[in-house]
PDB file of C-alpha atoms and ligand atoms in Angstrom:
ATOM      1  CA  MET A   1    -115.044 -20.884 134.127  1.00  0.00           C
ATOM      2  CA  GLU A   2    -114.986 -17.596 132.187  1.00  0.00           C
ATOM      3  CA  ARG A   3    -116.547 -15.803 135.103  1.00  0.00           C
ATOM      4  CA  ASP A   4    -113.854 -17.170 137.412  1.00  0.00           C
ATOM      5  CA  GLN A   5    -111.226 -15.641 135.146  1.00  0.00           C
ATOM      6  CA  LEU A   6    -112.948 -12.279 134.874  1.00  0.00           C
ATOM      7  CA  LEU A   7    -111.652 -10.591 138.027  1.00  0.00           C
ATOM      8  CA  GLY A   8    -108.161 -11.971 137.433  1.00  0.00           C
ATOM      9  CA  MET A   9    -108.018 -10.502 133.922  1.00  0.00           C
ATOM     10  CA  ILE A  10    -109.359  -7.156 135.110  1.00  0.00           C
ATOM     11  CA  LYS A  11    -106.807  -7.004 137.944  1.00  0.00           C
ATOM     12  CA  GLU A  12    -104.032  -7.927 135.522  1.00  0.00           C
ATOM     13  CA  GLU A  13    -105.062  -5.098 133.182  1.00  0.00           C
ATOM     14  CA  GLN A  14    -105.169  -2.660 136.106  1.00  0.00           C
ATOM     15  CA  ALA A  15    -101.685  -3.725 137.262  1.00  0.00           C
ATOM     16  CA  LYS A  16    -100.227  -3.503 133.760  1.00  0.00           C
ATOM     17  CA  ASN A  17    -101.753  -0.211 132.624  1.00  0.00           C
ATOM     18  CA  GLY A  18    -102.918   1.523 135.803  1.00  0.00           C
ATOM     19  CA  SER A  19    -106.573   1.436 134.736  1.00  0.00           C
ATOM     20  CA  VAL A  20    -109.095  -0.606 132.774  1.00  0.00           C
ATOM     21  CA  SER A  21    -110.051   1.294 129.636  1.00  0.00           C
ATOM     22  CA  ASP A  22    -113.189   0.806 127.555  1.00  0.00           C
ATOM     23  CA  GLY A  23    -111.077  -0.968 124.960  1.00  0.00           C
ATOM     24  CA  ALA A  24    -109.599  -3.308 127.563  1.00  0.00           C
ATOM     25  CA  MET A  25    -113.067  -4.117 128.905  1.00  0.00           C
ATOM     26  CA  ALA A  26    -114.270  -4.902 125.387  1.00  0.00           C
ATOM     27  CA  HIS A  27    -111.258  -7.158 124.806  1.00  0.00           C
ATOM     28  CA  ILE A  28    -111.812  -9.014 128.092  1.00  0.00           C
ATOM     29  CA  ALA A  29    -115.510  -9.460 127.302  1.00  0.00           C
ATOM     30  CA  GLN A  30    -114.687 -10.844 123.864  1.00  0.00           C
ATOM     31  CA  THR A  31    -111.984 -13.150 125.209  1.00  0.00           C
ATOM     32  CA  LEU A  32    -114.218 -14.579 127.934  1.00  0.00           C
ATOM     33  CA  HIS A  33    -117.411 -14.607 125.836  1.00  0.00           C
ATOM     34  CA  LEU A  34    -119.210 -12.439 128.380  1.00  0.00           C
ATOM     35  CA  PRO A  35    -121.451  -9.397 127.888  1.00  0.00           C
ATOM     36  CA  ILE A  36    -119.413  -6.195 128.251  1.00  0.00           C
ATOM     37  CA  GLY A  37    -121.886  -5.102 130.926  1.00  0.00           C
ATOM     38  CA  ASN A  38    -120.587  -7.869 133.166  1.00  0.00           C
ATOM     39  CA  VAL A  39    -117.003  -6.677 132.749  1.00  0.00           C
ATOM     40  CA  TYR A  40    -118.006  -3.073 133.358  1.00  0.00           C
ATOM     41  CA  GLY A  41    -120.041  -4.074 136.424  1.00  0.00           C
ATOM     42  CA  VAL A  42    -117.130  -5.869 138.055  1.00  0.00           C
ATOM     43  CA  THR A  43    -114.618  -3.153 137.137  1.00  0.00           C
ATOM     44  CA  THR A  44    -116.709  -0.382 138.640  1.00  0.00           C
ATOM     45  CA  PHE A  45    -117.779  -2.400 141.711  1.00  0.00           C
ATOM     46  CA  TYR A  46    -114.347  -2.544 143.322  1.00  0.00           C
ATOM     47  CA  SER A  47    -112.942   0.760 144.578  1.00  0.00           C
ATOM     48  CA  PHE A  48    -109.419  -0.461 143.870  1.00  0.00           C
ATOM     49  CA  LEU A  49    -110.083  -0.750 140.161  1.00  0.00           C
ATOM     50  CA  SER A  50    -110.376   2.273 137.919  1.00  0.00           C
ATOM     51  CA  THR A  51    -111.723   2.954 134.449  1.00  0.00           C
ATOM     52  CA  ARG A  52    -109.614   6.105 134.137  1.00  0.00           C
ATOM     53  CA  PRO A  53    -105.829   6.570 134.298  1.00  0.00           C
ATOM     54  CA  LEU A  54    -104.493   7.132 137.822  1.00  0.00           C
ATOM     55  CA  GLY A  55    -101.384   8.784 139.215  1.00  0.00           C
ATOM     56  CA  ARG A  56     -98.221   6.915 140.198  1.00  0.00           C
ATOM     57  CA  HIS A  57     -99.562   6.654 143.756  1.00  0.00           C
ATOM     58  CA  VAL A  58    -103.184   6.278 144.763  1.00  0.00           C
ATOM     59  CA  ILE A  59    -104.419   7.632 148.091  1.00  0.00           C
ATOM     60  CA  HIS A  60    -107.610   6.103 149.477  1.00  0.00           C
ATOM     61  CA  ILE A  61    -109.016   7.958 152.475  1.00  0.00           C
ATOM     62  CA  CYS A  62    -111.539   5.959 154.469  1.00  0.00           C
ATOM     63  CA  LYS A  63    -114.968   7.607 154.604  1.00  0.00           C
ATOM     64  CA  SER A  64    -116.726   4.969 156.750  1.00  0.00           C
ATOM     65  CA  VAL A  65    -118.293   5.856 160.085  1.00  0.00           C
ATOM     66  CA  PRO A  66    -115.490   4.885 162.536  1.00  0.00           C
ATOM     67  CA  CYS A  67    -112.990   6.994 160.600  1.00  0.00           C
ATOM     68  CA  PHE A  68    -115.530   9.757 160.036  1.00  0.00           C
ATOM     69  CA  LEU A  69    -116.069   9.977 163.808  1.00  0.00           C
ATOM     70  CA  GLN A  70    -112.316  10.385 164.258  1.00  0.00           C
ATOM     71  CA  ASN A  71    -112.098  13.445 162.004  1.00  0.00           C
ATOM     72  CA  GLY A  72    -111.839  11.541 158.738  1.00  0.00           C
ATOM     73  CA  ALA A  73    -113.339  14.467 156.846  1.00  0.00           C
ATOM     74  CA  MET A  74    -110.565  16.676 158.220  1.00  0.00           C
ATOM     75  CA  MET A  75    -107.994  14.233 156.807  1.00  0.00           C
ATOM     76  CA  ALA A  76    -109.625  14.357 153.386  1.00  0.00           C
ATOM     77  CA  ALA A  77    -109.534  18.159 153.582  1.00  0.00           C
ATOM     78  CA  ALA A  78    -105.850  18.011 154.534  1.00  0.00           C
ATOM     79  CA  ILE A  79    -105.076  15.991 151.411  1.00  0.00           C
ATOM     80  CA  GLU A  80    -107.092  18.390 149.262  1.00  0.00           C
ATOM     81  CA  LYS A  81    -105.101  21.289 150.706  1.00  0.00           C
ATOM     82  CA  GLU A  82    -101.736  19.510 150.452  1.00  0.00           C
ATOM     83  CA  LEU A  83    -102.186  18.358 146.842  1.00  0.00           C
ATOM     84  CA  GLY A  84    -104.700  20.865 145.472  1.00  0.00           C
ATOM     85  CA  ILE A  85    -107.029  18.138 144.186  1.00  0.00           C
ATOM     86  CA  SER A  86    -110.429  16.804 145.190  1.00  0.00           C
ATOM     87  CA  PRO A  87    -111.507  13.172 145.515  1.00  0.00           C
ATOM     88  CA  GLY A  88    -111.598  11.555 142.085  1.00  0.00           C
ATOM     89  CA  GLU A  89    -108.796  13.748 140.720  1.00  0.00           C
ATOM     90  CA  THR A  90    -105.113  13.305 139.867  1.00  0.00           C
ATOM     91  CA  THR A  91    -102.362  15.877 140.371  1.00  0.00           C
ATOM     92  CA  SER A  92    -101.193  17.563 137.163  1.00  0.00           C
ATOM     93  CA  ASP A  93     -97.742  15.980 137.560  1.00  0.00           C
ATOM     94  CA  GLY A  94     -99.312  12.512 137.732  1.00  0.00           C
ATOM     95  CA  ARG A  95     -97.806  11.877 141.169  1.00  0.00           C
ATOM     96  CA  PHE A  96    -101.001  11.218 143.140  1.00  0.00           C
ATOM     97  CA  SER A  97    -104.620  10.283 142.617  1.00  0.00           C
ATOM     98  CA  PHE A  98    -107.000  10.818 145.507  1.00  0.00           C
ATOM     99  CA  GLU A  99    -110.049   8.675 146.190  1.00  0.00           C
ATOM    100  CA  LEU A 100    -112.497   8.167 149.019  1.00  0.00           C
ATOM    101  CA  THR A 101    -113.213   4.578 149.974  1.00  0.00           C
ATOM    102  CA  ASN A 102    -115.174   2.450 152.391  1.00  0.00           C
ATOM    103  CA  CYS A 103    -113.548   0.741 155.378  1.00  0.00           C
ATOM    104  CA  ILE A 104    -110.039  -0.534 154.682  1.00  0.00           C
ATOM    105  CA  GLY A 105    -109.962  -2.759 157.750  1.00  0.00           C
ATOM    106  CA  ALA A 106    -107.898  -0.427 159.922  1.00  0.00           C
ATOM    107  CA  CYS A 107    -110.707   0.895 162.143  1.00  0.00           C
ATOM    108  CA  ASP A 108    -108.540   0.462 165.258  1.00  0.00           C
ATOM    109  CA  GLN A 109    -106.225   3.077 163.755  1.00  0.00           C
ATOM    110  CA  ALA A 110    -108.966   5.498 162.659  1.00  0.00           C
ATOM    111  CA  PRO A 111    -108.702   7.801 160.856  1.00  0.00           C
ATOM    112  CA  ALA A 112    -106.857   5.733 158.275  1.00  0.00           C
ATOM    113  CA  MET A 113    -105.827   5.779 154.630  1.00  0.00           C
ATOM    114  CA  LEU A 114    -104.094   3.638 152.062  1.00  0.00           C
ATOM    115  CA  VAL A 115    -101.342   4.911 149.826  1.00  0.00           C
ATOM    116  CA  ASP A 116    -101.002   2.250 147.167  1.00  0.00           C
ATOM    117  CA  ASP A 117    -101.100  -0.961 149.247  1.00  0.00           C
ATOM    118  CA  GLU A 118     -99.744   0.496 152.504  1.00  0.00           C
ATOM    119  CA  VAL A 119    -102.050   1.351 155.446  1.00  0.00           C
ATOM    120  CA  TYR A 120    -101.424   4.540 157.429  1.00  0.00           C
ATOM    121  CA  GLY A 121    -103.414   5.097 160.591  1.00  0.00           C
ATOM    122  CA  ASP A 122    -103.940   7.475 163.518  1.00  0.00           C
ATOM    123  CA  LEU A 123    -103.699  10.246 160.957  1.00  0.00           C
ATOM    124  CA  THR A 124    -103.374  13.930 161.615  1.00  0.00           C
ATOM    125  CA  PRO A 125    -103.048  16.631 158.953  1.00  0.00           C
ATOM    126  CA  GLU A 126     -99.368  17.005 159.927  1.00  0.00           C
ATOM    127  CA  LYS A 127     -98.745  13.270 159.654  1.00  0.00           C
ATOM    128  CA  ILE A 128    -100.378  13.198 156.218  1.00  0.00           C
ATOM    129  CA  GLY A 129     -98.019  15.919 155.013  1.00  0.00           C
ATOM    130  CA  GLU A 130     -95.000  13.900 156.203  1.00  0.00           C
ATOM    131  CA  ILE A 131     -96.281  10.672 154.642  1.00  0.00           C
ATOM    132  CA  LEU A 132     -96.930  12.268 151.260  1.00  0.00           C
ATOM    133  CA  LYS A 133     -93.442  13.780 151.176  1.00  0.00           C
ATOM    134  CA  SER A 134     -91.971  10.271 151.177  1.00  0.00           C
ATOM    135  CA  PHE A 135     -93.515   9.453 147.778  1.00  0.00           C
ATOM    136  CA  GLU A 136     -91.841  10.436 144.498  1.00  0.00           C
TER     137      GLU A 136
HETATM  138  S1  FES B 201    -113.825   2.640 159.187  1.00  0.00           S
HETATM  139 FE1  FES B 201    -111.996   3.487 158.444  1.00  0.00          FE
HETATM  140  S2  FES B 201    -110.665   1.811 158.379  1.00  0.00           S
HETATM  141 FE2  FES B 201    -112.516   0.939 159.033  1.00  0.00          FE
END
């Protein structure tokens, strides 16, 4: 029962505070009577959960093979150039965080990325620039 609630509580914490802090993991572990290692393991397993604060918008560029073969690395480089941050970093104004991720299920539109929950495919560096401009 407690284990069934674990992912739900972690996702709720992520949605409420934008990340799952050490303190939040300890609280969840105590509430569900689970070892904190279990909470940490689940939190760090999913690429859409984070143990550190993220920007208002989170970009996930797909690094899996189908996207890689369609110039996925070039798209990641375009984001680095556009925002001045590397994967795993957040812009100083807190507007964007940038992460690499495994397949997001949009291989037919490779190269693809997620910005928050929205999928963007058939990317080009120019298209990425236009997409990012639409986010505050
Ligand atoms: S490999 Fe990139 S979306 Fe599937």
